[in-house]
Each structure stands twice: as C-alpha cells, then as structure tokens.
Amino acid sequence: MSQQTKRLLMWALLLVPLAYVSYRSFKAYLSPEFLIGFANLFSC
C-alpha cells in the first residue's frame, strides 16, 4: 500500500464520523418540535 493510499484511507475514515455527526445535528435542528417552538417565538 502506498503512502498516498494510506493518506486517502485515513481521510475517508475521518470524514465518515464527521458526516454522521453533521447528519444527526441537522436532523435534530430540523425536527418538528424545534420548528414549532421557533414559529411560536414570532407569534407570541
């Protein structure tokens, strides 16, 4: 395995958890409970 292949594999392994955390945070941010609470800020 060449050095470039190892480096590419290392970056891929680092990006997988980062992508998962980003997905979970956006999903939590766009949850219906949060959006309803956010809408209530402007109606009250």
PDB file of C-alpha atoms in Angstrom:
ATOM      1  CA  MET A   1       0.000   0.000   0.000  1.00  0.00           C
ATOM      2  CA  SER A   2       1.458   3.328  -0.983  1.00  0.00           C
ATOM      3  CA  GLN A   3       1.684   6.391   1.237  1.00  0.00           C
ATOM      4  CA  GLN A   4      -0.929   8.201  -0.846  1.00  0.00           C
ATOM      5  CA  THR A   5      -3.394   5.317  -0.474  1.00  0.00           C
ATOM      6  CA  LYS A   6      -2.897   5.270   3.298  1.00  0.00           C
ATOM      7  CA  ARG A   7      -3.452   9.023   3.492  1.00  0.00           C
ATOM      8  CA  LEU A   8      -6.627   8.771   1.404  1.00  0.00           C
ATOM      9  CA  LEU A   9      -7.923   5.949   3.595  1.00  0.00           C
ATOM     10  CA  MET A  10      -7.181   7.962   6.736  1.00  0.00           C
ATOM     11  CA  TRP A  11      -9.122  10.973   5.407  1.00  0.00           C
ATOM     12  CA  ALA A  12     -12.040   8.746   4.428  1.00  0.00           C
ATOM     13  CA  LEU A  13     -12.133   7.236   7.928  1.00  0.00           C
ATOM     14  CA  LEU A  14     -12.104  10.709   9.458  1.00  0.00           C
ATOM     15  CA  LEU A  15     -14.853  12.016   7.202  1.00  0.00           C
ATOM     16  CA  VAL A  16     -17.313   9.195   7.964  1.00  0.00           C
ATOM     17  CA  PRO A  17     -17.869  10.167  11.653  1.00  0.00           C
ATOM     18  CA  LEU A  18     -17.903  13.849  10.720  1.00  0.00           C
ATOM     19  CA  ALA A  19     -20.600  13.232   8.104  1.00  0.00           C
ATOM     20  CA  TYR A  20     -22.638  11.223  10.615  1.00  0.00           C
ATOM     21  CA  VAL A  21     -22.426  13.937  13.279  1.00  0.00           C
ATOM     22  CA  SER A  22     -23.405  16.575  10.719  1.00  0.00           C
ATOM     23  CA  TYR A  23     -26.371  14.495   9.579  1.00  0.00           C
ATOM     24  CA  ARG A  24     -27.596  13.953  13.134  1.00  0.00           C
ATOM     25  CA  SER A  25     -27.226  17.628  14.073  1.00  0.00           C
ATOM     26  CA  PHE A  26     -29.138  18.850  11.019  1.00  0.00           C
ATOM     27  CA  LYS A  27     -31.826  16.254  11.603  1.00  0.00           C
ATOM     28  CA  ALA A  28     -32.218  17.376  15.225  1.00  0.00           C
ATOM     29  CA  TYR A  29     -32.181  21.027  14.158  1.00  0.00           C
ATOM     30  CA  LEU A  30     -34.994  20.463  11.670  1.00  0.00           C
ATOM     31  CA  SER A  31     -37.133  18.354  13.982  1.00  0.00           C
ATOM     32  CA  PRO A  32     -40.825  19.280  14.156  1.00  0.00           C
ATOM     33  CA  GLU A  33     -40.602  20.156  17.854  1.00  0.00           C
ATOM     34  CA  PHE A  34     -37.858  22.680  17.227  1.00  0.00           C
ATOM     35  CA  LEU A  35     -39.612  24.231  14.222  1.00  0.00           C
ATOM     36  CA  ILE A  36     -42.898  24.594  16.137  1.00  0.00           C
ATOM     37  CA  GLY A  37     -41.074  26.221  19.049  1.00  0.00           C
ATOM     38  CA  PHE A  38     -39.246  28.539  16.671  1.00  0.00           C
ATOM     39  CA  ALA A  39     -42.539  29.545  14.995  1.00  0.00           C
ATOM     40  CA  ASN A  40     -44.074  30.259  18.410  1.00  0.00           C
ATOM     41  CA  LEU A  41     -41.352  32.819  19.113  1.00  0.00           C
ATOM     42  CA  PHE A  42     -42.748  35.048  16.382  1.00  0.00           C
ATOM     43  CA  SER A  43     -46.453  34.515  17.090  1.00  0.00           C
ATOM     44  CA  CYS A  44     -46.327  35.354  20.797  1.00  0.00           C
TER      45      CYS A  44
END
